[in-house]
CSV table of C-alpha atoms in Angstrom, one decimal:
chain,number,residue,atom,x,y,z
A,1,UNK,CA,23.6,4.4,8.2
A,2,UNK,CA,19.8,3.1,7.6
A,3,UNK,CA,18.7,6.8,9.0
A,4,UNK,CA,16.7,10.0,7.8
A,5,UNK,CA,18.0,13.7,9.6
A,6,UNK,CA,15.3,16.1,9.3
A,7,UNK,CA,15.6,19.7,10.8
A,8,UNK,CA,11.7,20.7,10.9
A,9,UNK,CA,9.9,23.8,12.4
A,10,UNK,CA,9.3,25.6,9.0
A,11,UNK,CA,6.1,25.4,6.8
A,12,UNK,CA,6.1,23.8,3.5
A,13,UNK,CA,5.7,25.4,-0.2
A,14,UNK,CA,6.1,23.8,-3.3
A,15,UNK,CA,5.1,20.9,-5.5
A,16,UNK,CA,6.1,17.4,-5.8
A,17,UNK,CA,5.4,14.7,-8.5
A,18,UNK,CA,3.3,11.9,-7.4
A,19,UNK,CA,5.3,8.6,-7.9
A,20,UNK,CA,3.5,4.8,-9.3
A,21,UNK,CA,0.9,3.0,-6.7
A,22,UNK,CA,3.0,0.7,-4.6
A,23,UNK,CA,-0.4,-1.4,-3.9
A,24,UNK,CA,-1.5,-1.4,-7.7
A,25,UNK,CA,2.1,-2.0,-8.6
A,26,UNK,CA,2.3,-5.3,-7.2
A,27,UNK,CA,-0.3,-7.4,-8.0
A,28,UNK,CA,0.0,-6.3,-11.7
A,29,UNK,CA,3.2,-7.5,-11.5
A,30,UNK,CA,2.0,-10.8,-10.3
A,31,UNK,CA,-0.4,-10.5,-13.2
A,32,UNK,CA,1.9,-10.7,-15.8
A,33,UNK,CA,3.0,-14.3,-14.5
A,34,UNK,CA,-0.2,-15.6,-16.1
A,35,UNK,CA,1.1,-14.2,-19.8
A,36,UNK,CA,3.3,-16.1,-22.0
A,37,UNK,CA,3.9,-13.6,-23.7
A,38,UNK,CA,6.0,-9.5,-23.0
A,39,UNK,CA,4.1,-7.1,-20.6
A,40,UNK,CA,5.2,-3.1,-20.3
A,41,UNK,CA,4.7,-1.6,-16.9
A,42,UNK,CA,4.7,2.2,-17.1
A,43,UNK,CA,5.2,4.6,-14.2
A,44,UNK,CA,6.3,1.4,-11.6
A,45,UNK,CA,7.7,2.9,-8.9
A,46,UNK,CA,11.3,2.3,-8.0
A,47,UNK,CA,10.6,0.9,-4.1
A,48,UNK,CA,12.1,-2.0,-2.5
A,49,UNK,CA,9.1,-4.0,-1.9
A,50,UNK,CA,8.9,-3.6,-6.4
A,51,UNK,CA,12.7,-5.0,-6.6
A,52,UNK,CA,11.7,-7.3,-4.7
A,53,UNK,CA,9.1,-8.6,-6.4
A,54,UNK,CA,11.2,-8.4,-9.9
A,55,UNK,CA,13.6,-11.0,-7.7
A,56,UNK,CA,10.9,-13.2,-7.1
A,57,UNK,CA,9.1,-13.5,-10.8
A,58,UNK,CA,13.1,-13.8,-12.0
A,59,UNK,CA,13.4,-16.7,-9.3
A,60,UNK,CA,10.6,-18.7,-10.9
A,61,UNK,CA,12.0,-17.8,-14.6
A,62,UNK,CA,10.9,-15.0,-15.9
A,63,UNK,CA,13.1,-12.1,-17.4
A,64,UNK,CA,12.7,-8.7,-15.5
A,65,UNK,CA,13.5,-5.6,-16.9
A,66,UNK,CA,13.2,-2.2,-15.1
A,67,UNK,CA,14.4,0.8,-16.5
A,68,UNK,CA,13.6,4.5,-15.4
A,69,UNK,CA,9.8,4.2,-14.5
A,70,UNK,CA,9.0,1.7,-17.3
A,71,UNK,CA,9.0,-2.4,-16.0
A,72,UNK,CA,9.1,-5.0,-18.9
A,73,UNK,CA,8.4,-8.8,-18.2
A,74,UNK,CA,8.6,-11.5,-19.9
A,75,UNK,CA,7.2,-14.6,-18.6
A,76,UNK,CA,7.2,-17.3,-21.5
A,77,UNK,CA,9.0,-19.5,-19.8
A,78,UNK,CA,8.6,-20.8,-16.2
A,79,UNK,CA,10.9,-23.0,-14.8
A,80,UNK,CA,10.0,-23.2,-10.8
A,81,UNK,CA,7.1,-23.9,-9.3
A,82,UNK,CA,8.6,-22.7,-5.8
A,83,UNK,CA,8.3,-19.3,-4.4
A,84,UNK,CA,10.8,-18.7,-1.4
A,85,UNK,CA,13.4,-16.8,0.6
A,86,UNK,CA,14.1,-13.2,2.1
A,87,UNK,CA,12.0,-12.0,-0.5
A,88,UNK,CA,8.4,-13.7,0.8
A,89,UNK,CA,9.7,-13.7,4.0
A,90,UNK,CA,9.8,-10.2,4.3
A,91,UNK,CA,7.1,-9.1,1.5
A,92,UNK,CA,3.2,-9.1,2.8
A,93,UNK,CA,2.2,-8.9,-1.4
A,94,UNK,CA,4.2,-11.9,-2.2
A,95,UNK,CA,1.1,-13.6,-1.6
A,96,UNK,CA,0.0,-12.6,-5.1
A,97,UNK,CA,2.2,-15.0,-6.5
A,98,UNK,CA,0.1,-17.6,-5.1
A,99,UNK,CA,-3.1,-17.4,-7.1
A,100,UNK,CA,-0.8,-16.4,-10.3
A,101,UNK,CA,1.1,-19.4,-10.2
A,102,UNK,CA,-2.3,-21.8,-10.0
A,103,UNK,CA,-3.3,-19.8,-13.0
A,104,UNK,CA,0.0,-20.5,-14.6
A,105,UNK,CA,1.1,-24.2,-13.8
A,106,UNK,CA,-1.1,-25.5,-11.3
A,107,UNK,CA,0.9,-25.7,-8.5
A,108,UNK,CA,3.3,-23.6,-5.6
A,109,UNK,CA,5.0,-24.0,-2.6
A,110,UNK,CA,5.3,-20.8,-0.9
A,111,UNK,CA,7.3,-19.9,2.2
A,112,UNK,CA,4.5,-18.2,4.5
A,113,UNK,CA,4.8,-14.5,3.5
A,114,UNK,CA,5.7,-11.8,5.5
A,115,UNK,CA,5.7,-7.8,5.9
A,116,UNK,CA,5.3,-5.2,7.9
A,117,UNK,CA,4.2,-5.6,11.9
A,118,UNK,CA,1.1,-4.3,12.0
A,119,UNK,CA,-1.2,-7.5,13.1
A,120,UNK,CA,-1.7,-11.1,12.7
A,121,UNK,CA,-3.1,-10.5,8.8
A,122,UNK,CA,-3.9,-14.8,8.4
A,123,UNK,CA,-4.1,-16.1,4.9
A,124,UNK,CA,-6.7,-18.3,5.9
A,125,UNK,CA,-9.5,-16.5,4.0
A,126,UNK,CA,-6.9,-17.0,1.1
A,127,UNK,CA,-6.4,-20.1,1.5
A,128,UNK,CA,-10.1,-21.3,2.0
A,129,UNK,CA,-11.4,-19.4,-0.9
A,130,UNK,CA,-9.2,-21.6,-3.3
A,131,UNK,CA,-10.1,-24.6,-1.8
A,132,UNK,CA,-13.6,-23.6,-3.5
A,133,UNK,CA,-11.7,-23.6,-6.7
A,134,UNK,CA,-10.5,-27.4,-6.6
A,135,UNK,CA,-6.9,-26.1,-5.4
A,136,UNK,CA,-5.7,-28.6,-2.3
A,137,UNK,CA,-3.3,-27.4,0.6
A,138,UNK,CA,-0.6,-29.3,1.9
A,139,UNK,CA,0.9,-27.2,5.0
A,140,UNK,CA,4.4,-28.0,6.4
A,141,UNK,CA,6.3,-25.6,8.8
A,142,UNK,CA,6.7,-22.4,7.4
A,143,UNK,CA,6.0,-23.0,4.4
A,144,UNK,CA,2.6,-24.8,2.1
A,145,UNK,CA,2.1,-26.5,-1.3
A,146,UNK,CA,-1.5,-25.5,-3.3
A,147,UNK,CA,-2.2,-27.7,-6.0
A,148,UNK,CA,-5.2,-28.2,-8.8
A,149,UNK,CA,-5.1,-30.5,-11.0
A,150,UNK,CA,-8.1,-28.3,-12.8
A,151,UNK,CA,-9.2,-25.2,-11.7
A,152,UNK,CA,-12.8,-24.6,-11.5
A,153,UNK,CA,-15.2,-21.7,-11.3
A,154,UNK,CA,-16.7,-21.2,-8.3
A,155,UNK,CA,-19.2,-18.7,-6.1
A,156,UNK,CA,-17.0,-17.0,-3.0
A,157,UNK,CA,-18.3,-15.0,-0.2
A,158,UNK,CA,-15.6,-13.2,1.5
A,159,UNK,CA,-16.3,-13.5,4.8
A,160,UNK,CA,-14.8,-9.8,5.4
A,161,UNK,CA,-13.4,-7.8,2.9
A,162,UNK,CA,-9.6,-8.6,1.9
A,163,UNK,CA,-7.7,-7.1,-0.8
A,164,UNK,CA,-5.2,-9.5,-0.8
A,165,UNK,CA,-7.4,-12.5,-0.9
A,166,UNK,CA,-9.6,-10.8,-3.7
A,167,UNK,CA,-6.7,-10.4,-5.9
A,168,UNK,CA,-5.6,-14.4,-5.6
A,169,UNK,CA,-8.8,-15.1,-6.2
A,170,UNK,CA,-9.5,-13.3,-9.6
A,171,UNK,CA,-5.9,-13.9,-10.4
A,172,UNK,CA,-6.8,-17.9,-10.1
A,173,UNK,CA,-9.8,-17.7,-11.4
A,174,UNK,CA,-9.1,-15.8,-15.0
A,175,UNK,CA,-7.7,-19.4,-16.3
A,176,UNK,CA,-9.8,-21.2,-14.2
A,177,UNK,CA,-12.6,-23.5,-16.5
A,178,UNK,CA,-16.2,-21.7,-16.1
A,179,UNK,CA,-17.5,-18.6,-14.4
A,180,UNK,CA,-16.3,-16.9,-10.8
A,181,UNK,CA,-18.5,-15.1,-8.8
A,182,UNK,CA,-17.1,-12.9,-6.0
A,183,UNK,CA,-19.3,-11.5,-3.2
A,184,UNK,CA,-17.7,-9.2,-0.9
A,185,UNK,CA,-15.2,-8.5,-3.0
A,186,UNK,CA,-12.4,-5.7,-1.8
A,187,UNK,CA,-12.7,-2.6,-3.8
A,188,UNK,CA,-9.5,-0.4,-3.3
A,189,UNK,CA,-8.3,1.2,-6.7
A,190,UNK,CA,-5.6,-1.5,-6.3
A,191,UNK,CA,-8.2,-4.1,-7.2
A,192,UNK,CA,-9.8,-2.0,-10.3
A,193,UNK,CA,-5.7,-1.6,-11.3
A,194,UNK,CA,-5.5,-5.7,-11.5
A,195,UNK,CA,-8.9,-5.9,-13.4
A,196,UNK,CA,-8.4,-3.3,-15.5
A,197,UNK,CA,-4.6,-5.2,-16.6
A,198,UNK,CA,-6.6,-8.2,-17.0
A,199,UNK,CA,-9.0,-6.9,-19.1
A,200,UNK,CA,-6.7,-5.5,-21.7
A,201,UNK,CA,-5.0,-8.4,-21.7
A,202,UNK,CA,-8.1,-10.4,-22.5
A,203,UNK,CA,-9.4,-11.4,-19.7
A,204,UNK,CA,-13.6,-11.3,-18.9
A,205,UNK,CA,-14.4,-9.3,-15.8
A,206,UNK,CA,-17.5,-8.2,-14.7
A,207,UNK,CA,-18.3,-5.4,-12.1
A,208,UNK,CA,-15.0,-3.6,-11.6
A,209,UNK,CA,-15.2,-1.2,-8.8
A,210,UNK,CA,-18.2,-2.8,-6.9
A,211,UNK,CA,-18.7,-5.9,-4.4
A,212,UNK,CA,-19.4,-8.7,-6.7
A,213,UNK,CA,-17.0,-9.7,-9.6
A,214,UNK,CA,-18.0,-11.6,-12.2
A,215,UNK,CA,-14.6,-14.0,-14.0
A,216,UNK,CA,-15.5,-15.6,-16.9
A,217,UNK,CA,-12.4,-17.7,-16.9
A,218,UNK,CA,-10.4,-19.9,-19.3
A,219,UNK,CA,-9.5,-16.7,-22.6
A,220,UNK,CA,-6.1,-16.8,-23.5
A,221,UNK,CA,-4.2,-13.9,-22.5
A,222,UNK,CA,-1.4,-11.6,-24.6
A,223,UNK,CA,0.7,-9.1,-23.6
A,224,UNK,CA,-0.2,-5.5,-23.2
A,225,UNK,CA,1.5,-2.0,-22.0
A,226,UNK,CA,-0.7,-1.0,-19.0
A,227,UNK,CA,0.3,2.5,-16.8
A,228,UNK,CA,0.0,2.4,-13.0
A,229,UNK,CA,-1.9,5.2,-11.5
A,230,UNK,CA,-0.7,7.1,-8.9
A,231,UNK,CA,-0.3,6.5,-5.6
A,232,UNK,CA,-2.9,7.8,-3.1
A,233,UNK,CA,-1.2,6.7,0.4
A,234,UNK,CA,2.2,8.7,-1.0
A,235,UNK,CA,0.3,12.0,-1.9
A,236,UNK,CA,-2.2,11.0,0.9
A,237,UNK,CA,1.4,11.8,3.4
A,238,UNK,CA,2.4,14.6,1.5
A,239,UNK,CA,-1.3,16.0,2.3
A,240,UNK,CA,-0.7,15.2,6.1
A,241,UNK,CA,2.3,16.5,6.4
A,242,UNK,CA,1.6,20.1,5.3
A,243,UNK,CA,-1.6,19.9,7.5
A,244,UNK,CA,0.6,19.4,10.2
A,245,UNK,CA,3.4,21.7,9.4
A,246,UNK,CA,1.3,24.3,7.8
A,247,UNK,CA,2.1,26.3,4.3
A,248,UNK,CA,1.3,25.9,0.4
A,249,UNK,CA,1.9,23.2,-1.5
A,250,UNK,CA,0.6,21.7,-4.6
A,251,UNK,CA,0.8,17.4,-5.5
A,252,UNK,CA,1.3,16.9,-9.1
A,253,UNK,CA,-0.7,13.9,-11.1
A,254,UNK,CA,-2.8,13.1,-7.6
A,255,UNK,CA,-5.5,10.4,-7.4
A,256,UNK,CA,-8.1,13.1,-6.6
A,257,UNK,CA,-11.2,10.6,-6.9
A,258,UNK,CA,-9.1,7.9,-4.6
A,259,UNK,CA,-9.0,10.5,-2.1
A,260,UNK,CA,-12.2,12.0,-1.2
A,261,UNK,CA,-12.3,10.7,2.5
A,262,UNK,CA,-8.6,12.0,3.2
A,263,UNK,CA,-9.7,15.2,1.2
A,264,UNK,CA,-12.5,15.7,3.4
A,265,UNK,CA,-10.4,15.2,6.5
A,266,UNK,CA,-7.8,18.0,5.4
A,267,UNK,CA,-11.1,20.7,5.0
A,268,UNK,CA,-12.4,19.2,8.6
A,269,UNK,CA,-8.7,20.1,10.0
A,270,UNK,CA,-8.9,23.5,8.0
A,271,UNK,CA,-7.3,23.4,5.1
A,272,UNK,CA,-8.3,25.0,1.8
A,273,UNK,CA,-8.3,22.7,-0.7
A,274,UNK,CA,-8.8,23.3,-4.9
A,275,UNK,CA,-8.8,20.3,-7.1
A,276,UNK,CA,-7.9,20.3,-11.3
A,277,UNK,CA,-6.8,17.6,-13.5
A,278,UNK,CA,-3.0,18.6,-12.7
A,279,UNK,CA,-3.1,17.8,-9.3
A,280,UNK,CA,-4.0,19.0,-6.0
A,281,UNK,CA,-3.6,22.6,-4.6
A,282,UNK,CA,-4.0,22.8,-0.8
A,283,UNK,CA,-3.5,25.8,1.5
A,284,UNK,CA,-3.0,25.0,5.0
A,285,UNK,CA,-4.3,27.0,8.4
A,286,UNK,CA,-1.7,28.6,10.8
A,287,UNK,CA,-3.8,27.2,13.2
A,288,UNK,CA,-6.0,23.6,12.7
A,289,UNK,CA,-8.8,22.2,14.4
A,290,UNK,CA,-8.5,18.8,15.5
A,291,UNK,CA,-10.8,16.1,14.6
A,292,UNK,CA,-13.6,14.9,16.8
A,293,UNK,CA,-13.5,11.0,15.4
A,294,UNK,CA,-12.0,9.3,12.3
A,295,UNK,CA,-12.1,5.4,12.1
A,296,UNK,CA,-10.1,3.3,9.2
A,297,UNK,CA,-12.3,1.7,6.7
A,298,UNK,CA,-12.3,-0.4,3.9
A,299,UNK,CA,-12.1,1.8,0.5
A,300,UNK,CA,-13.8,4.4,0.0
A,301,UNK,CA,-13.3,5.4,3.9
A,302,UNK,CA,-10.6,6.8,5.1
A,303,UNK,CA,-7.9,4.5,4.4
A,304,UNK,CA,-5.8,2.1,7.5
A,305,UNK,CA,-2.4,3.3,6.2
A,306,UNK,CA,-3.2,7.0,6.6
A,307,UNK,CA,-3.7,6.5,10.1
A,308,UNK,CA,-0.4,7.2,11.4
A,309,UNK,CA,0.5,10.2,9.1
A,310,UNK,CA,-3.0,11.6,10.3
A,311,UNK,CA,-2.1,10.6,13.7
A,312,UNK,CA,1.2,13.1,13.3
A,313,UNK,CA,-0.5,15.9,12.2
A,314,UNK,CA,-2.9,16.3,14.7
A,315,UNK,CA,-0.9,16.1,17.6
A,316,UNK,CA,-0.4,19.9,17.1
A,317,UNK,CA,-4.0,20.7,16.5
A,318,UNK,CA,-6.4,22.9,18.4
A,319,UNK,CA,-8.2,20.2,20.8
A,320,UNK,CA,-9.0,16.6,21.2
A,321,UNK,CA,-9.0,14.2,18.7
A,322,UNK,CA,-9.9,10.5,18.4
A,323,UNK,CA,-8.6,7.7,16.3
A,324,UNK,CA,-10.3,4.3,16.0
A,325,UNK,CA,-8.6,1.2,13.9
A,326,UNK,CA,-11.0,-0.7,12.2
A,327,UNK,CA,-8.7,-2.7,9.8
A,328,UNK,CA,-5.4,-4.1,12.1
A,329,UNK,CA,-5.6,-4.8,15.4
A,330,UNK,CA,-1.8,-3.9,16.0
A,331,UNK,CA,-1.3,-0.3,14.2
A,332,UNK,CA,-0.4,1.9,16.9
A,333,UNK,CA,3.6,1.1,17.5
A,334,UNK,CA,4.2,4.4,16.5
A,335,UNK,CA,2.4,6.5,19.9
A,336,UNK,CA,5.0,5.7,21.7
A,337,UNK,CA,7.4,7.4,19.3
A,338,UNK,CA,5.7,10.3,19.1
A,339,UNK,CA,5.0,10.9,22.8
A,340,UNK,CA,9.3,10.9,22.5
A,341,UNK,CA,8.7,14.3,20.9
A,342,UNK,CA,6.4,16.0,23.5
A,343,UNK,CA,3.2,14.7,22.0
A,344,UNK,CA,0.4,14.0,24.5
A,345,UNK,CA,-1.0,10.1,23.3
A,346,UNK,CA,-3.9,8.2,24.9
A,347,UNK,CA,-4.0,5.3,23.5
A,348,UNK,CA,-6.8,2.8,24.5
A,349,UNK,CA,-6.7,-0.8,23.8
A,350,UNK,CA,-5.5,-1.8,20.7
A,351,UNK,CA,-8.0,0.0,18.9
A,352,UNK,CA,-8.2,3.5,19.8
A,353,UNK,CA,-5.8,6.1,20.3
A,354,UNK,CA,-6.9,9.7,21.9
A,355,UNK,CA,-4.8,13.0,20.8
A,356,UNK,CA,-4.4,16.2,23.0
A,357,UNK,CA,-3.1,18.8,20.8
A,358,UNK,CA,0.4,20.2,21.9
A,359,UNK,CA,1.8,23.6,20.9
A,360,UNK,CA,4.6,21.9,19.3
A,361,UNK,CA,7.1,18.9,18.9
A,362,UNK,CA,10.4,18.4,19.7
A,363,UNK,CA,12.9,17.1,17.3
A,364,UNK,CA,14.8,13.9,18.6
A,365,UNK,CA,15.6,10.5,17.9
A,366,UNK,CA,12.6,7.8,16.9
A,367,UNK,CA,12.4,4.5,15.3
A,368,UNK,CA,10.5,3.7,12.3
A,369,UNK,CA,8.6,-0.1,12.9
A,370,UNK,CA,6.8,-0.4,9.9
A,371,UNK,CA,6.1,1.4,6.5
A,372,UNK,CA,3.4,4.2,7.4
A,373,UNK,CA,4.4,4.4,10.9
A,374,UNK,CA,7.7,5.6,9.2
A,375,UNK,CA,6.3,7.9,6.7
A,376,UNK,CA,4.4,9.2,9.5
A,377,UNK,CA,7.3,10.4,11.9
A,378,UNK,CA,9.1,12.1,9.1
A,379,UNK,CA,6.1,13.7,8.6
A,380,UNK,CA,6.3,14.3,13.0
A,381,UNK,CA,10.3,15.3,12.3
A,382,UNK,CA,9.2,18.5,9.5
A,383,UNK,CA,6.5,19.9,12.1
A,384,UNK,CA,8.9,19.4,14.7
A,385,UNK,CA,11.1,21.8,16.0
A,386,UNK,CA,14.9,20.9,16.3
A,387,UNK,CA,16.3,17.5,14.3
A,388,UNK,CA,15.0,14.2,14.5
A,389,UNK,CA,16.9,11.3,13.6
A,390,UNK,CA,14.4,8.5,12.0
A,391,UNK,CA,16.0,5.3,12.4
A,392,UNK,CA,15.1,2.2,10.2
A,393,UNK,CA,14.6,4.1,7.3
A,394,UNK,CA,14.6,0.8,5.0
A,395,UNK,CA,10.5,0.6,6.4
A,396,UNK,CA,10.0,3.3,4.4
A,397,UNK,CA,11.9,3.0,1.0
A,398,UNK,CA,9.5,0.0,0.9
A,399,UNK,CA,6.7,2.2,-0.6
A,400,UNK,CA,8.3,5.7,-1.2
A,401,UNK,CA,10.3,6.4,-4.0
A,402,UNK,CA,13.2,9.0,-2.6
A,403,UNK,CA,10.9,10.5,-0.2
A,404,UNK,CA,14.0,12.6,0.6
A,405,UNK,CA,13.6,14.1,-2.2
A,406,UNK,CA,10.3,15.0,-2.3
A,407,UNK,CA,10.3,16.6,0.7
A,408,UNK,CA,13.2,18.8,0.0
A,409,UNK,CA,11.0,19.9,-3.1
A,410,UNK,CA,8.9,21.1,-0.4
A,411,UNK,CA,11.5,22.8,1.2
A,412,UNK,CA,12.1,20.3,4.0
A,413,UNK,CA,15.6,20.5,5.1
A,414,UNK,CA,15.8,16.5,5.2
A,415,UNK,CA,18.7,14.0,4.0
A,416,UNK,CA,20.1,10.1,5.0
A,417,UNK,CA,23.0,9.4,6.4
């Protein structure tokens, strides 16, 4: 059965170990396609969207290795140019691959990627920005072929800010001839990950961290051992879902400085929160305020994927709150699972969604559409009294570890069946 049972109602104590970032994981991964030579991944996090990544880089010939949290890749030798299957299909990151393979060999024909069904999320702005670069495009049905017969350096405005666009671009333009300049560049801690990787493996970046990156392209690249940090959207949950079901508990190894704006948003609700270089500490209000008006922004604002845990724990809060998607124009499938458990939902246009706090939820049987959205209604099923029955649960071993697991070490009486 592809469900998780959850008996909620009681507060949470404890601590739990934050796993690898999912969205750092990833596009170091891709990374490593542009090294003939052995990378070490440490703390990679064991998540479905990871294995599935290792199946693509194996597809195109590289040797994959993943053993407790350490991932080891060799990529000497390449033997297809081609990038398709189940694995793109159903993978949003696989993108990646794209701007790694121009680096590597000049050329790839990807099946379009896929992921989770949370808006339109076009590759154009991918696809143009390496068009700067010399790379051609040949689109067929479902699928394209992007070509260079030299990459060149180039200056790129991002017409908006994309994270996955910003790491195909750096990723092409490391081995590209001359200097890249990016304006508008994303700058999630996913992006520093990738530069950071880079760096140490020899690559010239300038401006980490900021809006303009500056590649000095064409250094030859050797093989590192580089450590993912932790992730911020899985202790970012863990955060939300003791807001919403109240108690003690502390998050080992999180990303403080990655989550000021969901930090903030936790002392707004009430909480009490004490930071230290273990972790996390935070002490949760009987009863919680609700909050007036949050909107998803790019980093450092409060992050798109937290809007649907957040979403959860405030439909018990004290008051009216207001939610307002910036980032995807498709993100609230989950309302109409929530209002299943006695929530009280307004949600207006595909933008905004208006929360009336309710005493409590009532356990019962929802289906998880996406990643967060699934996250977020086990996070609805431990405030809730009764069980709920989350359905789909593969959505969410996509970017949580065993998040069965961590729960219970919480205290949450939760298992799969």
């Amino acid at each position: 059965m592809d469900a998780i049972h959850i008996r909620g109602g009681n507060a949470l104590f404890g601590e739990t170990k934050i796993q690898g970032s999912k969205n750092a994981a990833l596009p170091v991964m891709a990374a490593a396609l542009l090294i003939e030579d052995v990378c070490m991944i440490e703390n990679c996090p064991r998540i479905s969207d990871v294995h599935h990544m290792q199946e693509l880089l194996e597809s195109i010939g590289c040797k994959v290795r993943h053993t407790n949290s350490t991932m080891t890749i060799d990529a000497r030798n390449i033997s297809q140019d081609t990038v398709a299957g189940e694995n793109v299909k159903g993978m949003r990151s696989s993108i990646t691959l794209l701007g790694a393979m121009l680096g590597r060999v000049g050329e790839a024909t990807m099946d379009y990627p896929g992921g989770c069904v949370i808006g339109e999320r076009p590759i154009d702005i991918h696809l143009n920005a390496l068009r700067r670069m010399g790379v051609a495009i040949y689109e067929k049905e479902g699928s394209f072929t992007a070509r260079a017969k030299n990459l060149e350096g180039a200056v790129i405005s991002f017409p908006t800010s994309s994270v996955g666009a910003t790491e195909n671009v750096i990723l092409a333009a490391v081995m590209a001839k001359g200097v890249t300049v990016l304006q508008n560049a994303a700058k999630e801690p996913e992006i520093v990950a990738l530069c950071e990787f880079l760096r140490e493996a020899g690559a010239v970046i300038e401006g980490i961290g900021g809006p303009v990156l500056i590649i000095q392209g064409g250094h030859k690249l050797h093989g590192i051992c580089y450590r993912i940090p932790a992730d911020r959207i899985v202790a970012g949950t863990y955060l939300m879902s003791v807001l919403g079901a109240g108690g003690h508990i502390f998050l080992e190894g999180a990303p403080i400085a990655q989550m000021r704006s969901m930090l903030r948003i936790a002392e707004d609700i009430g909480a009490e929160i004490t930071i230290s270089r273990e972790g996390i500490n935070v002490i949760a209000q009987e009863h919680k305020r609700a909050v007036p008006y949050v909107k998803t922004e790019v980093y450092p604002g409060f992050p798109t994927d937290m809007q649907s845990p957040l979403m959860s724990a405030l439909t018990t809060a004290h008051g009216v709150s207001v939610l307002e998607e910036t980032i995807f124009e498709d993100r609230f499938h989950i309302v109409e699972q929530l209002k299943k458990m006695g929530a009280h939902i307004e949600q207006k246009g595909r933008r905004q969604a208006v929360i009336r706090g309710v005493e409590s939820l009532l356990g019962c049987e929802v289906t998880a559409q996406e990643l967060r959205g699934g996250a977020a209604l086990v996070i609805a099923g431990a405030m809730a009294l009764g069980e709920t029955i989350v359905r789909n649960r593969h959505f969410i071993e996509r970017g949580y570890e065993d998040i069965c697991r961590d729960y219970r070490n919480l205290g949450v009486n939760i298992y799969t069946a």
